[in-house]
Every structure is written in structure tokens, then in C-alpha cells.
């Protein structure tokens, strides 16, 4: 294999393939630092891109975690609100039932012929008149 062919394959664009070996080696030494610098820049760019991708993935993960937590909190909040509404509805129903029971008890107690009805009925007719007469005699006149 001819040496110029191997040299031309390592150089990106040789101007004259028939140059001598010392000249070509000197030229390749001048290009190597540039190539190294370019490679370093490319690798730095790749590193920066990888870091950005990792940061974006971390941010996406954090956003998803926050969204999941918010969903869990909102579900819990909805559940608690529903429980509170059910509790309030249950309490209201209990109060209504108690009122109905009390009304029924009162209607039964005040029914004609019951003990309470007879007792209150007899007191109603006689006690207030006696009280009115007694207090009217002892109370001072109202200005």
C-alpha cells in the first residue's frame, strides 16, 4: 500500500497527496490540536445535553409526583366532604326523627283521656284564676 493513500485517509482534505512525509506529519500535528479541541467541544456539548435531559426527566418526575399527590389530596378531600355531607344528612335525619318522635309523644300525651290531658285540663281551668287573684292583691302598681 502506498504511504500517500494511508496519509490521505487520515486527513480530512489533503491539498496535495504527493507531499513528503515530514511536511505531512507537521501538518497533521497542526490539525490534531484543532481536532482534539473540536472533539472536546463535541463531548462537552453531549455532556450538557445529557445533563439537560436528566434534569428534564427529573422535573417531569417531580411534576408527576406532585400531580399524583394533588390527585390523592383532592380525592381525599372529596371523600371527606362526602362523608361530612353524609354525616350532616344523617344528623339532620336523626333530628327530624327525634322531632317526629317528640311530636308523637306529645300528641299521645295530650290526647283526650290521657293522664297529662286530664291533669293539665283541670289545672288550666282553676289555677290561673287563683294566681291572678292572689298576685293582683299583693303586687305593687306598675307605673
N, C-alpha and C. Protein backbone atom coordinates (compact mmCIF):
# COMPACT_ATOMS: atom_id res chain seq x y z
N UNK A 1 0.84 -1.18 0.00
CA UNK A 1 0.00 0.00 0.00
C UNK A 1 0.88 1.24 0.00
N UNK A 2 0.52 2.21 -0.80
CA UNK A 2 1.31 3.43 -0.93
C UNK A 2 1.12 4.31 0.29
N UNK A 3 2.19 4.93 0.80
CA UNK A 3 2.06 5.74 2.01
C UNK A 3 1.13 6.93 1.84
N UNK A 4 1.04 7.51 0.67
CA UNK A 4 0.18 8.69 0.50
C UNK A 4 -1.29 8.30 0.64
N UNK A 5 -1.63 7.07 0.22
CA UNK A 5 -3.03 6.64 0.37
C UNK A 5 -3.41 6.57 1.85
N UNK A 6 -2.52 6.01 2.66
CA UNK A 6 -2.83 5.91 4.09
C UNK A 6 -2.87 7.28 4.73
N UNK A 7 -1.99 8.17 4.25
CA UNK A 7 -1.99 9.52 4.81
C UNK A 7 -3.25 10.28 4.39
N UNK A 8 -3.67 10.08 3.18
CA UNK A 8 -4.84 10.82 2.73
C UNK A 8 -6.09 10.34 3.47
N UNK A 9 -6.10 9.08 3.92
CA UNK A 9 -7.27 8.59 4.64
C UNK A 9 -7.36 9.18 6.05
N UNK A 10 -6.22 9.56 6.64
CA UNK A 10 -6.28 10.12 7.99
C UNK A 10 -6.55 11.61 7.96
N UNK A 11 -6.29 12.29 6.86
CA UNK A 11 -6.52 13.73 6.78
C UNK A 11 -7.89 13.98 6.17
N UNK A 12 -8.58 14.99 6.62
CA UNK A 12 -9.91 15.25 6.08
C UNK A 12 -9.87 15.71 4.62
N UNK A 13 -8.97 16.64 4.29
CA UNK A 13 -8.89 17.12 2.90
C UNK A 13 -7.45 17.46 2.56
N UNK A 14 -6.69 16.50 2.10
CA UNK A 14 -5.29 16.82 1.73
C UNK A 14 -5.27 17.62 0.42
N UNK A 15 -4.47 18.70 0.45
CA UNK A 15 -4.40 19.53 -0.75
C UNK A 15 -3.58 18.86 -1.84
N UNK A 16 -2.44 18.33 -1.45
CA UNK A 16 -1.58 17.66 -2.43
C UNK A 16 -1.21 16.29 -1.87
N UNK A 17 -1.72 15.22 -2.46
CA UNK A 17 -1.41 13.90 -1.92
C UNK A 17 0.04 13.49 -2.13
N UNK A 18 0.80 14.18 -2.97
CA UNK A 18 2.17 13.75 -3.25
C UNK A 18 3.19 14.44 -2.37
N UNK A 19 2.77 15.07 -1.29
CA UNK A 19 3.73 15.74 -0.41
C UNK A 19 4.62 14.73 0.28
N UNK A 20 5.70 15.24 0.84
CA UNK A 20 6.65 14.36 1.52
C UNK A 20 6.17 14.07 2.92
N UNK A 21 6.74 13.08 3.52
CA UNK A 21 6.33 12.64 4.85
C UNK A 21 6.53 13.70 5.92
N UNK A 22 7.71 14.37 6.01
CA UNK A 22 7.88 15.35 7.09
C UNK A 22 6.86 16.49 7.02
N UNK A 23 6.61 16.98 5.82
CA UNK A 23 5.64 18.06 5.66
C UNK A 23 4.25 17.62 6.13
N UNK A 24 3.89 16.43 5.74
CA UNK A 24 2.57 15.93 6.08
C UNK A 24 2.43 15.70 7.59
N UNK A 25 3.47 15.18 8.20
CA UNK A 25 3.42 14.94 9.64
C UNK A 25 3.35 16.26 10.38
N UNK A 26 4.05 17.27 9.90
CA UNK A 26 3.98 18.57 10.54
C UNK A 26 2.56 19.14 10.41
N UNK A 27 1.98 18.99 9.24
CA UNK A 27 0.62 19.49 9.01
C UNK A 27 -0.39 18.73 9.89
N UNK A 28 -0.20 17.43 10.03
CA UNK A 28 -1.12 16.66 10.86
C UNK A 28 -0.97 17.03 12.33
N UNK A 29 0.22 17.41 12.76
CA UNK A 29 0.40 17.87 14.13
C UNK A 29 -0.33 19.19 14.35
N UNK A 30 -0.39 20.03 13.35
CA UNK A 30 -1.10 21.30 13.49
C UNK A 30 -2.62 21.05 13.54
N UNK A 31 -3.11 20.06 12.83
CA UNK A 31 -4.54 19.81 12.81
C UNK A 31 -5.01 19.02 14.03
N UNK A 32 -4.14 18.23 14.61
CA UNK A 32 -4.54 17.41 15.75
C UNK A 32 -5.06 18.24 16.93
N UNK A 33 -4.39 19.30 17.34
CA UNK A 33 -4.95 20.09 18.45
C UNK A 33 -6.33 20.67 18.10
N UNK A 34 -6.52 21.07 16.88
CA UNK A 34 -7.83 21.58 16.48
C UNK A 34 -8.88 20.47 16.55
N UNK A 35 -8.49 19.30 16.05
CA UNK A 35 -9.41 18.18 16.10
C UNK A 35 -9.72 17.79 17.54
N UNK A 36 -8.67 17.80 18.36
CA UNK A 36 -8.89 17.46 19.78
C UNK A 36 -9.83 18.48 20.44
N UNK A 37 -9.60 19.75 20.11
CA UNK A 37 -10.45 20.79 20.68
C UNK A 37 -11.90 20.62 20.21
N UNK A 38 -12.05 20.31 18.94
CA UNK A 38 -13.40 20.09 18.41
C UNK A 38 -14.05 18.88 19.09
N UNK A 39 -13.27 17.83 19.26
CA UNK A 39 -13.81 16.64 19.92
C UNK A 39 -14.20 16.94 21.37
N UNK A 40 -13.35 17.72 22.04
CA UNK A 40 -13.67 18.10 23.42
C UNK A 40 -14.96 18.93 23.47
N UNK A 41 -15.07 19.86 22.53
CA UNK A 41 -16.28 20.68 22.48
C UNK A 41 -17.51 19.82 22.21
N UNK A 42 -17.36 18.87 21.28
CA UNK A 42 -18.48 17.99 20.97
C UNK A 42 -18.84 17.15 22.19
N UNK A 43 -17.82 16.64 22.87
CA UNK A 43 -18.12 15.83 24.06
C UNK A 43 -18.74 16.68 25.16
N UNK A 44 -18.28 17.93 25.31
CA UNK A 44 -18.90 18.82 26.30
C UNK A 44 -20.36 19.11 25.94
N UNK A 45 -20.60 19.32 24.66
CA UNK A 45 -21.98 19.56 24.22
C UNK A 45 -22.84 18.35 24.53
N UNK A 46 -22.29 17.16 24.27
CA UNK A 46 -23.03 15.93 24.57
C UNK A 46 -23.31 15.81 26.07
N UNK A 47 -22.30 16.14 26.88
CA UNK A 47 -22.49 16.07 28.33
C UNK A 47 -23.58 17.04 28.79
N UNK A 48 -23.52 18.26 28.25
CA UNK A 48 -24.52 19.26 28.61
C UNK A 48 -25.91 18.80 28.19
N UNK A 49 -26.00 18.23 26.99
CA UNK A 49 -27.30 17.73 26.53
C UNK A 49 -27.81 16.61 27.42
N UNK A 50 -26.90 15.71 27.81
CA UNK A 50 -27.31 14.62 28.70
C UNK A 50 -27.77 15.16 30.05
N UNK A 51 -27.03 16.15 30.57
CA UNK A 51 -27.43 16.74 31.85
C UNK A 51 -28.80 17.40 31.75
N UNK A 52 -29.02 18.11 30.65
CA UNK A 52 -30.32 18.75 30.45
C UNK A 52 -31.43 17.71 30.36
N UNK A 53 -31.16 16.63 29.64
CA UNK A 53 -32.17 15.57 29.53
C UNK A 53 -32.46 14.97 30.91
N UNK A 54 -31.40 14.74 31.69
CA UNK A 54 -31.60 14.19 33.03
C UNK A 54 -32.41 15.16 33.90
N UNK A 55 -32.07 16.45 33.81
CA UNK A 55 -32.81 17.45 34.58
C UNK A 55 -34.27 17.49 34.16
N UNK A 56 -34.50 17.44 32.85
CA UNK A 56 -35.88 17.44 32.36
C UNK A 56 -36.63 16.21 32.85
N UNK A 57 -35.96 15.06 32.81
CA UNK A 57 -36.60 13.84 33.29
C UNK A 57 -36.91 13.94 34.78
N UNK A 58 -35.97 14.52 35.54
CA UNK A 58 -36.21 14.70 36.97
C UNK A 58 -37.39 15.65 37.20
N UNK A 59 -37.42 16.74 36.42
CA UNK A 59 -38.51 17.70 36.57
C UNK A 59 -39.84 17.05 36.22
N UNK A 60 -39.85 16.27 35.14
CA UNK A 60 -41.08 15.58 34.75
C UNK A 60 -41.50 14.62 35.86
N UNK A 61 -40.53 13.91 36.43
CA UNK A 61 -40.84 13.00 37.53
C UNK A 61 -41.41 13.74 38.73
N UNK A 62 -40.81 14.89 39.06
CA UNK A 62 -41.31 15.68 40.19
C UNK A 62 -42.71 16.20 39.91
N UNK A 63 -42.93 16.66 38.68
CA UNK A 63 -44.26 17.16 38.33
C UNK A 63 -45.28 16.05 38.45
N UNK A 64 -44.92 14.86 37.99
CA UNK A 64 -45.85 13.73 38.09
C UNK A 64 -46.13 13.38 39.55
N UNK A 65 -45.08 13.42 40.38
CA UNK A 65 -45.28 13.14 41.80
C UNK A 65 -46.25 14.15 42.42
N UNK A 66 -46.02 15.43 42.10
CA UNK A 66 -46.88 16.48 42.65
C UNK A 66 -48.31 16.29 42.16
N UNK A 67 -48.47 15.97 40.88
CA UNK A 67 -49.81 15.75 40.35
C UNK A 67 -50.49 14.58 41.04
N UNK A 68 -49.74 13.51 41.26
CA UNK A 68 -50.31 12.35 41.94
C UNK A 68 -50.71 12.71 43.37
N UNK A 69 -49.84 13.49 44.03
CA UNK A 69 -50.17 13.89 45.40
C UNK A 69 -51.41 14.78 45.42
N UNK A 70 -51.49 15.71 44.44
CA UNK A 70 -52.66 16.58 44.38
C UNK A 70 -53.92 15.78 44.11
N UNK A 71 -53.80 14.79 43.22
CA UNK A 71 -54.97 13.95 42.94
C UNK A 71 -55.38 13.19 44.19
N UNK A 72 -54.38 12.67 44.90
CA UNK A 72 -54.70 11.94 46.13
C UNK A 72 -55.35 12.86 47.15
N UNK A 73 -54.81 14.08 47.27
CA UNK A 73 -55.37 15.04 48.22
C UNK A 73 -56.78 15.42 47.81
N UNK A 74 -56.98 15.68 46.50
CA UNK A 74 -58.32 16.07 46.06
C UNK A 74 -59.30 14.92 46.23
N UNK A 75 -58.84 13.68 45.98
CA UNK A 75 -59.72 12.53 46.21
C UNK A 75 -60.06 12.41 47.69
N UNK A 76 -59.05 12.58 48.52
CA UNK A 76 -59.28 12.51 49.97
C UNK A 76 -60.22 13.63 50.40
N UNK A 77 -60.00 14.82 49.84
CA UNK A 77 -60.85 15.96 50.19
C UNK A 77 -62.29 15.69 49.76
N UNK A 78 -62.45 15.17 48.54
CA UNK A 78 -63.80 14.84 48.07
C UNK A 78 -64.45 13.79 48.95
N UNK A 79 -63.66 12.78 49.31
CA UNK A 79 -64.19 11.71 50.16
C UNK A 79 -64.61 12.26 51.51
N UNK A 80 -63.76 13.11 52.10
CA UNK A 80 -64.09 13.68 53.41
C UNK A 80 -65.30 14.60 53.31
N UNK A 81 -65.36 15.36 52.21
CA UNK A 81 -66.51 16.25 52.04
C UNK A 81 -67.79 15.43 51.90
N UNK A 82 -67.72 14.34 51.16
CA UNK A 82 -68.89 13.47 51.01
C UNK A 82 -69.26 12.85 52.35
N UNK A 83 -68.24 12.43 53.12
CA UNK A 83 -68.52 11.87 54.43
C UNK A 83 -69.17 12.91 55.34
N UNK A 84 -68.64 14.14 55.27
CA UNK A 84 -69.22 15.20 56.10
C UNK A 84 -70.66 15.48 55.69
N UNK A 85 -70.90 15.49 54.37
CA UNK A 85 -72.26 15.71 53.90
C UNK A 85 -73.17 14.58 54.34
N UNK A 86 -72.66 13.36 54.24
CA UNK A 86 -73.46 12.21 54.70
C UNK A 86 -73.71 12.30 56.20
N UNK A 87 -72.68 12.70 56.93
CA UNK A 87 -72.84 12.83 58.38
C UNK A 87 -73.88 13.90 58.70
N UNK A 88 -73.77 15.04 58.00
CA UNK A 88 -74.75 16.11 58.24
C UNK A 88 -76.16 15.65 57.86
N UNK A 89 -76.24 14.95 56.74
CA UNK A 89 -77.56 14.45 56.32
C UNK A 89 -78.08 13.45 57.36
N UNK A 90 -77.19 12.60 57.85
CA UNK A 90 -77.59 11.63 58.87
C UNK A 90 -78.03 12.32 60.15
N UNK A 91 -77.28 13.36 60.53
CA UNK A 91 -77.65 14.10 61.74
C UNK A 91 -79.00 14.80 61.55
N UNK A 92 -79.20 15.37 60.37
CA UNK A 92 -80.48 16.04 60.10
C UNK A 92 -81.62 15.03 60.14
N UNK A 93 -81.39 13.86 59.57
CA UNK A 93 -82.42 12.82 59.61
C UNK A 93 -82.70 12.40 61.05
N UNK A 94 -81.63 12.26 61.84
CA UNK A 94 -81.83 11.88 63.24
C UNK A 94 -82.63 12.95 63.98
N UNK A 95 -82.28 14.22 63.72
CA UNK A 95 -83.02 15.30 64.37
C UNK A 95 -84.48 15.30 63.95
N UNK A 96 -84.72 15.07 62.66
CA UNK A 96 -86.10 15.01 62.20
C UNK A 96 -86.85 13.85 62.85
N UNK A 97 -86.18 12.71 62.95
CA UNK A 97 -86.81 11.57 63.60
C UNK A 97 -87.11 11.86 65.06
N UNK A 98 -86.13 12.49 65.74
CA UNK A 98 -86.37 12.84 67.14
C UNK A 98 -87.54 13.80 67.28
N UNK A 99 -87.59 14.80 66.38
CA UNK A 99 -88.71 15.73 66.44
C UNK A 99 -90.03 15.02 66.20
N UNK A 100 -90.03 14.12 65.23
CA UNK A 100 -91.27 13.36 64.97
C UNK A 100 -91.68 12.54 66.18
N UNK A 101 -90.67 11.88 66.79
CA UNK A 101 -90.98 11.08 67.98
C UNK A 101 -91.51 11.95 69.11
N UNK A 102 -90.86 13.11 69.31
CA UNK A 102 -91.33 14.01 70.36
C UNK A 102 -92.74 14.51 70.08
N UNK A 103 -92.98 14.84 68.80
CA UNK A 103 -94.32 15.29 68.45
C UNK A 103 -95.35 14.18 68.68
N UNK A 104 -94.96 12.96 68.30
CA UNK A 104 -95.88 11.84 68.52
C UNK A 104 -96.13 11.62 70.00
N UNK A 105 -95.04 11.71 70.79
CA UNK A 105 -95.20 11.54 72.24
C UNK A 105 -96.10 12.62 72.81
N UNK A 106 -95.87 13.86 72.33
CA UNK A 106 -96.70 14.95 72.83
C UNK A 106 -98.15 14.79 72.41
N UNK A 107 -98.34 14.40 71.16
CA UNK A 107 -99.74 14.22 70.73
C UNK A 107 -100.39 13.09 71.51
N UNK A 108 -99.62 12.03 71.78
CA UNK A 108 -100.19 10.95 72.58
C UNK A 108 -100.44 11.41 74.01
N UNK A 109 -99.49 12.21 74.55
CA UNK A 109 -99.65 12.67 75.92
C UNK A 109 -100.81 13.65 76.04
N UNK A 110 -101.03 14.45 75.03
CA UNK A 110 -102.09 15.45 75.08
C UNK A 110 -103.42 14.91 74.54
N UNK A 111 -103.41 13.68 74.14
CA UNK A 111 -104.65 13.12 73.58
C UNK A 111 -105.76 13.13 74.63
N UNK A 112 -106.99 13.35 74.21
CA UNK A 112 -108.10 13.34 75.19
C UNK A 112 -108.18 12.00 75.91
N UNK A 113 -108.32 12.06 77.21
CA UNK A 113 -108.39 10.85 78.01
C UNK A 113 -107.07 10.45 78.61
N UNK A 114 -105.95 11.08 78.22
CA UNK A 114 -104.65 10.71 78.79
C UNK A 114 -104.49 11.39 80.14
N UNK A 115 -103.56 10.90 80.96
CA UNK A 115 -103.34 11.46 82.30
C UNK A 115 -102.94 12.93 82.21
N UNK A 116 -101.98 13.22 81.31
CA UNK A 116 -101.49 14.59 81.19
C UNK A 116 -102.63 15.51 80.76
N UNK A 117 -103.41 15.07 79.85
CA UNK A 117 -104.53 15.90 79.39
C UNK A 117 -105.50 16.18 80.52
N UNK A 118 -105.80 15.19 81.30
CA UNK A 118 -106.73 15.38 82.42
C UNK A 118 -106.13 16.31 83.46
N UNK A 119 -104.82 16.11 83.77
CA UNK A 119 -104.17 16.93 84.80
C UNK A 119 -104.10 18.38 84.34
N UNK A 120 -103.59 18.60 83.12
CA UNK A 120 -103.45 19.97 82.63
C UNK A 120 -104.83 20.60 82.45
N UNK A 121 -105.74 19.81 82.01
CA UNK A 121 -107.09 20.35 81.82
C UNK A 121 -107.69 20.86 83.12
N UNK A 122 -107.51 20.13 84.21
CA UNK A 122 -108.08 20.59 85.47
C UNK A 122 -107.31 21.79 86.00
N UNK A 123 -105.99 21.80 85.81
CA UNK A 123 -105.19 22.94 86.28
C UNK A 123 -105.48 24.16 85.43
N UNK A 124 -105.71 23.95 84.20
CA UNK A 124 -105.92 25.06 83.28
C UNK A 124 -107.16 25.88 83.69
N UNK A 125 -108.12 25.18 84.09
CA UNK A 125 -109.37 25.89 84.39
C UNK A 125 -109.33 26.59 85.75
N UNK A 126 -108.59 26.04 86.73
CA UNK A 126 -108.69 26.60 88.07
C UNK A 126 -107.46 27.38 88.52
N UNK A 127 -106.26 26.94 88.19
CA UNK A 127 -105.05 27.54 88.76
C UNK A 127 -104.82 28.97 88.27
N UNK A 128 -104.93 29.27 87.04
CA UNK A 128 -104.60 30.64 86.64
C UNK A 128 -105.48 31.69 87.32
N UNK A 129 -106.75 31.41 87.54
CA UNK A 129 -107.61 32.41 88.18
C UNK A 129 -107.16 32.67 89.61
N UNK A 130 -106.82 31.62 90.32
CA UNK A 130 -106.36 31.79 91.70
C UNK A 130 -105.08 32.61 91.74
N UNK A 131 -104.14 32.27 90.80
CA UNK A 131 -102.88 33.02 90.76
C UNK A 131 -103.14 34.48 90.42
N UNK A 132 -103.98 34.72 89.49
CA UNK A 132 -104.25 36.10 89.11
C UNK A 132 -104.82 36.87 90.30
N UNK A 133 -105.72 36.26 91.01
CA UNK A 133 -106.32 36.94 92.15
C UNK A 133 -105.31 37.18 93.25
N UNK A 134 -104.49 36.16 93.54
CA UNK A 134 -103.53 36.28 94.62
C UNK A 134 -102.48 37.34 94.28
N UNK A 135 -101.92 37.27 93.04
CA UNK A 135 -100.85 38.20 92.68
C UNK A 135 -101.40 39.61 92.46
N UNK A 136 -102.59 39.73 92.08
CA UNK A 136 -103.16 41.07 91.88
C UNK A 136 -103.28 41.80 93.21
N UNK A 137 -103.54 41.07 94.30
CA UNK A 137 -103.69 41.71 95.60
C UNK A 137 -102.35 42.09 96.20
N UNK A 138 -101.29 41.35 95.92
CA UNK A 138 -100.01 41.60 96.60
C UNK A 138 -99.02 42.39 95.75
N UNK A 139 -99.19 42.47 94.48
CA UNK A 139 -98.18 43.14 93.64
C UNK A 139 -98.37 44.64 93.66
N UNK A 140 -97.26 45.41 93.67
CA UNK A 140 -97.39 46.87 93.67
C UNK A 140 -97.88 47.36 92.30
N UNK A 141 -98.50 48.51 92.27
CA UNK A 141 -98.98 49.03 90.99
C UNK A 141 -97.82 49.36 90.05
N UNK A 142 -98.02 49.09 88.79
CA UNK A 142 -96.97 49.35 87.78
C UNK A 142 -97.12 50.78 87.30
N UNK A 143 -96.04 51.59 87.35
CA UNK A 143 -96.16 52.99 86.91
C UNK A 143 -96.39 53.12 85.40
